[in-house]
Coordinates of C-alpha atoms (C1' of nucleotides) in Angstrom, one line a residue:
Chain P
M170 CA 25.9 7.6 -11.2
A171 CA 27.9 5.3 -9.0
A172 CA 27.6 8.1 -6.4
S173 CA 23.9 7.8 -6.5
V174 CA 24.0 4.1 -5.5
Q175 CA 26.3 4.8 -2.7
T176 CA 24.1 7.6 -1.4
R177 CA 21.1 5.3 -1.5
R178 CA 22.7 2.5 0.3
A179 CA 24.1 4.9 2.8
G180 CA 20.6 6.3 3.3
F181 CA 19.2 2.8 3.9
R182 CA 22.0 2.0 6.4
T183 CA 21.4 5.3 8.1
T184 CA 17.8 4.6 8.5
V185 CA 18.3 1.1 10.0
V186 CA 21.0 2.3 12.3
L187 CA 18.9 5.2 13.6
Y188 CA 16.1 2.7 14.1
G189 CA 18.3 0.5 16.3
L190 CA 19.6 3.5 18.2
A191 CA 16.1 4.8 18.8
L192 CA 15.1 1.4 20.2
A193 CA 18.2 1.2 22.4
A194 CA 17.7 4.8 23.6
L195 CA 14.1 4.0 24.5
V196 CA 15.0 1.0 26.6
V197 CA 17.7 3.0 28.4
A198 CA 15.3 5.9 29.0
L199 CA 12.7 3.6 30.5
K200 CA 15.2 1.9 32.7
Y201 CA 16.6 5.2 33.8
I202 CA 13.1 6.5 34.7
E203 CA 12.4 3.2 36.5
Y204 CA 15.5 3.3 38.8
R205 CA 16.2 7.0 39.0
F206 CA 12.7 7.9 40.3
L207 CA 12.1 4.6 42.1
I208 CA 9.0 4.1 40.2
R209 CA 9.0 0.3 40.0
D210 CA 5.5 -0.3 39.1
L211 CA 4.9 1.7 36.0
S212 CA 2.0 -0.1 34.5
V213 CA 2.7 -2.2 31.4
E214 CA -0.1 -0.3 29.6
V215 CA 1.9 3.0 30.0
Y216 CA 5.0 1.3 28.5
I217 CA 3.0 -0.1 25.6
G218 CA 1.3 3.2 24.9
V219 CA 4.6 5.2 24.9
V220 CA 6.3 2.6 22.7
A221 CA 3.4 2.2 20.4
V222 CA 3.2 5.9 19.7
L223 CA 6.9 6.4 19.3
F224 CA 7.4 3.5 17.0
T225 CA 4.4 4.2 15.0
A226 CA 5.9 7.6 14.3
L227 CA 9.2 6.0 13.6
G228 CA 7.5 3.6 11.2
I229 CA 5.8 6.4 9.4
W230 CA 9.1 8.2 9.0
M231 CA 11.0 5.1 7.9
G232 CA 8.2 4.2 5.5
S233 CA 8.3 7.6 3.9
K234 CA 12.0 7.3 3.5
L235 CA 12.0 3.9 2.0
L236 CA 8.9 4.3 -0.2
R237 CA 9.6 7.7 -1.6
R238 CA 11.9 6.5 -4.4
K239 CA 9.5 3.8 -5.5
Q240 CA 6.7 6.2 -5.7
E241 CA 8.7 8.7 -7.6
E242 CA 9.3 6.0 -10.2
Q243 CA 5.7 5.1 -10.4
V244 CA 4.3 8.5 -10.8
G245 CA 7.3 10.3 -12.3
V246 CA 6.8 13.1 -9.8
S247 CA 10.3 14.5 -10.0
H248 CA 10.7 15.7 -13.5
Q249 CA 14.3 15.0 -13.1
V250 CA 16.3 12.3 -14.9
D251 CA 17.1 9.2 -12.9
E252 CA 20.8 8.7 -13.7
E253 CA 20.9 5.4 -11.9
A254 CA 17.9 4.0 -13.9
L255 CA 19.6 5.2 -17.0
R256 CA 22.8 3.4 -16.3
R257 CA 20.9 0.2 -15.4
S258 CA 18.9 0.3 -18.7
G259 CA 22.2 0.0 -20.7
I260 CA 21.1 2.7 -23.1
S261 CA 24.0 4.4 -24.9
G262 CA 24.5 8.0 -25.5
R263 CA 23.4 8.1 -29.1
E264 CA 20.4 5.9 -28.3
L265 CA 19.3 8.4 -25.6
E266 CA 19.5 11.2 -28.1
V267 CA 17.2 9.3 -30.5
L268 CA 14.9 8.5 -27.6
Q269 CA 14.7 12.2 -26.6
L270 CA 13.8 13.3 -30.1
M271 CA 11.3 10.5 -30.3
A272 CA 9.6 11.8 -27.2
T273 CA 9.1 15.2 -28.9
G274 CA 7.2 13.5 -31.7
R275 CA 9.9 13.6 -34.4
S276 CA 9.8 11.0 -37.2
N277 CA 12.8 8.8 -37.9
Q278 CA 13.7 10.9 -40.9
E279 CA 13.6 14.1 -38.9
I280 CA 15.8 12.5 -36.3
A281 CA 18.2 11.4 -38.9
N282 CA 18.4 15.0 -40.3
Q283 CA 18.8 16.5 -36.9
L284 CA 21.6 14.2 -35.9
F285 CA 23.3 14.2 -39.3
I286 CA 23.0 10.4 -39.7
S287 CA 21.2 8.2 -42.1
L288 CA 17.7 6.8 -41.7
P289 CA 18.8 3.2 -41.4
T290 CA 21.1 4.3 -38.5
V291 CA 18.2 5.8 -36.7
K292 CA 16.2 2.6 -37.2
S293 CA 19.1 0.7 -35.9
H294 CA 19.4 2.8 -32.8
S295 CA 15.6 2.7 -32.2
S296 CA 15.5 -1.1 -32.6
N297 CA 18.2 -1.5 -30.0
L298 CA 16.4 1.0 -27.8
F299 CA 13.2 -1.0 -28.0
M300 CA 15.0 -4.2 -27.0
K301 CA 16.6 -2.5 -24.0
L302 CA 13.3 -1.0 -22.9
E303 CA 11.4 -4.2 -23.7
V304 CA 8.8 -2.5 -25.9
R305 CA 7.6 -2.8 -29.5
R306 CA 6.6 0.7 -30.5
R307 CA 8.0 4.2 -30.2
T308 CA 5.0 5.5 -28.3
E309 CA 5.4 2.7 -25.8
A310 CA 9.1 3.4 -25.5
V311 CA 8.5 7.1 -24.8
H312 CA 5.9 6.3 -22.2
K313 CA 8.1 3.7 -20.4
A314 CA 11.1 5.9 -20.6
K315 CA 9.3 8.8 -18.9
S316 CA 7.8 6.6 -16.2
L317 CA 11.3 5.3 -15.5
G318 CA 12.7 8.7 -15.4
L319 CA 15.1 8.1 -18.3
I320 CA 13.9 11.3 -20.0
A321 CA 12.4 14.4 -18.6
Chain I
M260 CA -15.4 14.6 -7.4
A261 CA -17.3 15.0 -4.2
A262 CA -17.3 11.2 -4.0
S263 CA -13.5 11.3 -4.1
V264 CA -13.3 13.5 -1.1
Q265 CA -15.7 11.3 0.8
T266 CA -13.6 8.3 -0.1
R267 CA -10.5 9.9 1.1
R268 CA -12.0 10.9 4.4
A269 CA -13.5 7.5 4.9
G270 CA -10.1 6.0 4.1
F271 CA -8.4 8.2 6.7
R272 CA -11.0 7.3 9.3
T273 CA -10.6 3.6 8.4
T274 CA -6.8 3.9 8.9
V275 CA -7.2 5.6 12.3
V276 CA -9.8 3.2 13.5
L277 CA -7.7 0.2 12.5
Y278 CA -4.8 1.7 14.3
G279 CA -6.8 2.0 17.5
L280 CA -8.2 -1.5 17.1
A281 CA -4.7 -2.9 16.6
L282 CA -3.5 -1.1 19.8
A283 CA -6.5 -2.4 21.8
A284 CA -6.0 -5.9 20.4
L285 CA -2.4 -5.9 21.4
V286 CA -3.2 -4.9 24.9
V287 CA -5.8 -7.6 25.2
A288 CA -3.5 -10.2 23.7
L289 CA -0.7 -9.3 26.2
K290 CA -3.1 -9.4 29.1
Y291 CA -4.5 -12.7 27.9
I292 CA -1.0 -14.2 27.7
E293 CA -0.2 -12.8 31.1
Y294 CA -3.2 -14.3 32.9
R295 CA -3.9 -17.3 30.9
F296 CA -0.5 -18.8 31.2
L297 CA 0.3 -17.3 34.6
I298 CA 3.4 -15.7 33.3
R299 CA 3.4 -12.6 35.5
D300 CA 6.9 -11.6 35.0
L301 CA 7.4 -11.3 31.3
S302 CA 10.2 -8.8 31.2
V303 CA 9.4 -5.3 30.1
E304 CA 12.0 -5.6 27.4
V305 CA 10.0 -8.4 25.7
Y306 CA 6.9 -6.2 25.7
I307 CA 8.8 -3.3 24.3
G308 CA 10.4 -5.5 21.6
V309 CA 7.1 -6.9 20.5
V310 CA 5.2 -3.6 20.5
A311 CA 8.1 -1.8 18.8
V312 CA 8.2 -4.3 15.9
L313 CA 4.5 -4.5 15.5
F314 CA 3.9 -0.7 15.6
T315 CA 6.8 0.0 13.4
A316 CA 5.3 -2.2 10.8
L317 CA 1.9 -0.6 11.4
G318 CA 3.6 2.8 11.1
I319 CA 5.1 1.9 7.8
W320 CA 1.8 0.7 6.5
M321 CA 0.0 3.8 7.7
G322 CA 2.7 6.0 6.4
S323 CA 2.4 4.5 3.0
K324 CA -1.3 5.0 3.0
L325 CA -1.1 8.6 4.1
L326 CA 1.9 9.5 1.9
R327 CA 0.3 8.0 -1.2
R328 CA -2.8 10.1 -0.6
K329 CA -0.8 13.2 -0.1
Q330 CA 1.3 12.5 -3.2
E331 CA -1.8 11.9 -5.3
E332 CA -3.1 15.3 -4.3
Q333 CA 0.2 16.9 -5.2
V334 CA 0.3 15.1 -8.5
G335 CA -3.3 16.0 -9.1
V336 CA -2.4 19.7 -8.9
S337 CA 0.7 19.7 -11.0
H338 CA -0.5 17.2 -13.6
Q339 CA -3.9 18.6 -13.8
V340 CA -5.9 18.5 -17.0
D341 CA -6.7 21.9 -18.4
E342 CA -10.4 21.6 -19.0
E343 CA -10.5 25.0 -20.7
A344 CA -7.8 24.0 -23.2
L345 CA -9.6 20.8 -23.8
R346 CA -12.8 22.6 -24.7
R347 CA -11.0 25.0 -26.9
S348 CA -9.3 22.2 -28.8
G349 CA -12.7 20.9 -30.0
I350 CA -11.7 17.3 -29.2
S351 CA -14.7 15.1 -28.6
G352 CA -15.1 12.5 -25.8
R353 CA -14.3 9.5 -27.9
E354 CA -11.3 11.2 -29.5
L355 CA -10.0 12.0 -26.0
E356 CA -10.2 8.3 -25.0
V357 CA -8.2 7.3 -28.1
L358 CA -5.7 10.0 -27.3
Q359 CA -5.2 8.8 -23.7
L360 CA -4.6 5.3 -24.8
M361 CA -2.2 6.5 -27.5
A362 CA -0.3 8.2 -24.7
T363 CA 0.3 5.0 -22.9
G364 CA 1.8 3.4 -26.0
R365 CA -1.1 1.4 -27.3
S366 CA -1.3 0.5 -31.0
N367 CA -4.4 1.3 -33.0
Q368 CA -5.4 -2.3 -32.9
E369 CA -5.1 -2.5 -29.1
I370 CA -7.1 0.7 -28.8
A371 CA -9.8 -0.8 -31.0
N372 CA -9.9 -3.9 -28.8
Q373 CA -10.0 -2.0 -25.7
L374 CA -12.8 0.4 -26.8
F375 CA -14.8 -2.4 -28.6
I376 CA -14.7 -0.6 -31.9
S377 CA -13.1 -1.5 -35.2
L378 CA -9.6 -0.5 -36.4
P379 CA -10.9 1.8 -39.1
T380 CA -12.9 3.7 -36.5
V381 CA -9.8 4.2 -34.4
K382 CA -8.0 5.5 -37.4
S383 CA -10.9 7.8 -38.1
H384 CA -10.8 9.2 -34.6
S385 CA -7.0 9.6 -34.6
S386 CA -7.1 11.3 -38.0
N387 CA -9.6 13.9 -36.7
L388 CA -7.4 14.1 -33.6
F389 CA -4.3 15.0 -35.6
M390 CA -6.2 17.6 -37.6
K391 CA -7.5 19.3 -34.4
L392 CA -4.0 19.2 -32.8
E393 CA -2.4 20.2 -36.0
V394 CA 0.1 17.3 -36.0
R395 CA 1.0 14.5 -38.3
R396 CA 2.1 11.6 -36.1
R397 CA 0.8 10.0 -32.9
T398 CA 4.0 10.7 -31.0
E399 CA 3.7 14.3 -31.9
A400 CA 0.0 14.3 -30.8
V401 CA 0.9 12.9 -27.5
H402 CA 3.7 15.3 -26.9
K403 CA 1.6 18.3 -27.8
A404 CA -1.4 17.1 -25.9
K405 CA 0.7 16.8 -22.8
S406 CA 2.3 20.2 -23.2
L407 CA -1.2 21.7 -23.6
G408 CA -2.5 19.9 -20.5
L409 CA -5.1 18.0 -22.5
I410 CA -4.0 14.7 -20.9
A411 CA -2.3 14.0 -17.6
Chain U
dG61 C1' -37.5 18.8 -40.6
dA62 C1' -33.0 20.4 -42.1
dA63 C1' -28.3 21.1 -40.3
dG64 C1' -24.6 19.7 -37.8
dA65 C1' -21.9 17.1 -34.5
dC66 C1' -20.7 12.6 -33.2
dG67 C1' -19.7 7.9 -33.6
dT68 C1' -19.4 4.1 -36.4
dC69 C1' -17.4 1.4 -40.4
dA70 C1' -15.3 0.5 -45.0
dT71 C1' -11.9 0.5 -49.0
dC72 C1' -7.8 2.0 -51.4
dC73 C1' -3.5 3.8 -51.3
dT74 C1' 0.9 5.9 -49.5
dT75 C1' 4.2 6.6 -46.0
dT76 C1' 6.4 5.4 -41.9
dG77 C1' 7.9 2.2 -38.6
dG78 C1' 10.1 -2.0 -37.1
dT79 C1' 12.7 -6.5 -37.8
dA80 C1' 16.4 -9.2 -39.6
dT81 C1' 20.9 -9.6 -41.2
dG82 C1' 25.3 -8.2 -42.1
dG83 C1' 29.3 -5.3 -42.6
dA84 C1' 32.4 -1.2 -41.7
dT85 C1' 35.1 1.9 -38.4
dC86 C1' 36.6 3.5 -34.1
dT87 C1' 37.6 3.6 -29.2
dG88 C1' 38.8 1.9 -24.8
dC89 C1' 40.4 -1.7 -22.1
dT90 C1' 42.8 -6.0 -21.1
Chain D
dA186 C1' 47.3 -7.6 -30.2
dG187 C1' 42.7 -8.6 -29.5
dC188 C1' 38.2 -8.1 -27.9
dA189 C1' 33.8 -5.5 -26.6
dG190 C1' 30.9 -1.9 -27.3
dA191 C1' 29.4 2.0 -29.8
dT192 C1' 28.5 4.2 -34.0
dC193 C1' 27.6 4.1 -38.6
dC194 C1' 25.4 2.3 -42.9
dA195 C1' 22.9 -0.8 -46.2
dT196 C1' 19.3 -4.1 -48.1
dA197 C1' 15.1 -6.4 -48.0
dC198 C1' 10.7 -7.5 -46.1
dC199 C1' 6.6 -7.1 -43.3
dA200 C1' 3.6 -4.5 -40.1
dA201 C1' 1.5 -0.4 -38.6
dA202 C1' 0.2 4.2 -39.3
dG203 C1' -1.8 7.8 -41.8
dG204 C1' -4.6 10.2 -45.7
dA205 C1' -8.6 10.4 -48.7
dT206 C1' -13.2 9.5 -49.5
dG207 C1' -17.7 7.9 -48.8
dA208 C1' -21.4 6.1 -46.2
dC209 C1' -25.0 5.3 -42.4
dG210 C1' -27.5 6.1 -37.9
dT211 C1' -28.4 8.8 -33.8
dC212 C1' -28.9 13.1 -31.4
dT213 C1' -29.4 17.8 -30.6
dT214 C1' -30.5 22.2 -32.1
dC215 C1' -32.4 25.8 -34.6

DNA sequence: GAAGACGTCATCCTTTGGTATGGATCTGCT
DNA sequence: AGCAGATCCATACCAAAGGATGACGTCTTC
C-alpha cells in the first residue's frame, strides 16, 4: 500500500521530468538545425507549428497519464480494489469483511452467522463503517465503497 | 441513440475546430505583438516557451475530452444493460426507475421525493420488485440486478 | 366491455437497520 | 507499564424497510 504511493509519486515526477527533457531537447534540436545547416531565417511560423504539434501531443499524453486514475475512481473501470483508497479510508479488516457481505445483500443477522459473531457486533462494525464512509445507509455505503474501489 | 453518435461527432469536430482556431489566434497574436510594438527580435526561445506551455495545456484539455469519450464507450460496452434479461424479468418501467435509485443508495423517502410519488407507492413498487427478483432486501435486489445486467 | 397490466395511494403490522452508550479483552507499540 | 486501536458484546430506543391487503383510475388488448 505504501508502495502504491511511491509508485504514483514516482510516476508524476517521471512525467514532469520527461516534459522538461522534451522541451530542452526541442530547443537544442532547433538550435542545432539552425547552426548546423546555416538556415538562419527559418520562419517563426514553422517553429510555432512544430512546437504546437509536438506539445499538443505531449499534453495529450501527459493528460492521459494524470487523469487516468481520477477517471478510474469516478467510473470504477478497473474492477480491482484500490489498496491506497482502502488505507486512506481507515476501514479495519473486520469492517471490510462486513462491508463485503453487505455488498452481496446479506442482512446483519446473516453476516453475524457467517462471521460467527453476534448481531450487536455486526451493528457496531457497520456503524463505524458508515461513519468512515460518511454515509447513513448500507445501500449508500455499498455504492460509495464500490465507486471508491474499496470493494470489487 | 443516433442522437448520441451525432453529439459525439459534433463534439469531436468542435474540439478540432477550436484547436485550429487557437493555433490561428496564437499566430495572429504573436504577429500583432511583433509589429504593433516593433519588437522584431523577440527571441525564438520565448516563442517556443509560450507556444509550448499553451499547447501543452490545450493538449491536456483535448486529451481529457477525447479520453473521456473513449472511456465512456468502453464502459458502455462492459457495463451494458442486458435488455433481454430486463424483458424476461418482467420489471416495469417505474419499477426499474425505483431500482436504479435504490442502487445509488437512496432511501424510499428520497426515491419518493425524486419521482414525485408517495412513500407507500415506492414501497409498493419495491415490493413488486423484490418478488420479481426473488429477493427479500433492497441490498440483495441491487446486487442481483447488477449481476443480471438489469442496471449499470 | 371484460380482463389484465400498470401506476397510484392507504393502513396496519412486523422485521430489520441504525444510533447512542458503555463495557470487556486483546494486541502492538512506545 | 500504559496507551491506542481493534474486536467483541450488551441494552435501549427510534427510524426505515418490508409484508399483507385493499382500493381506484387509466390503458391496452382481446
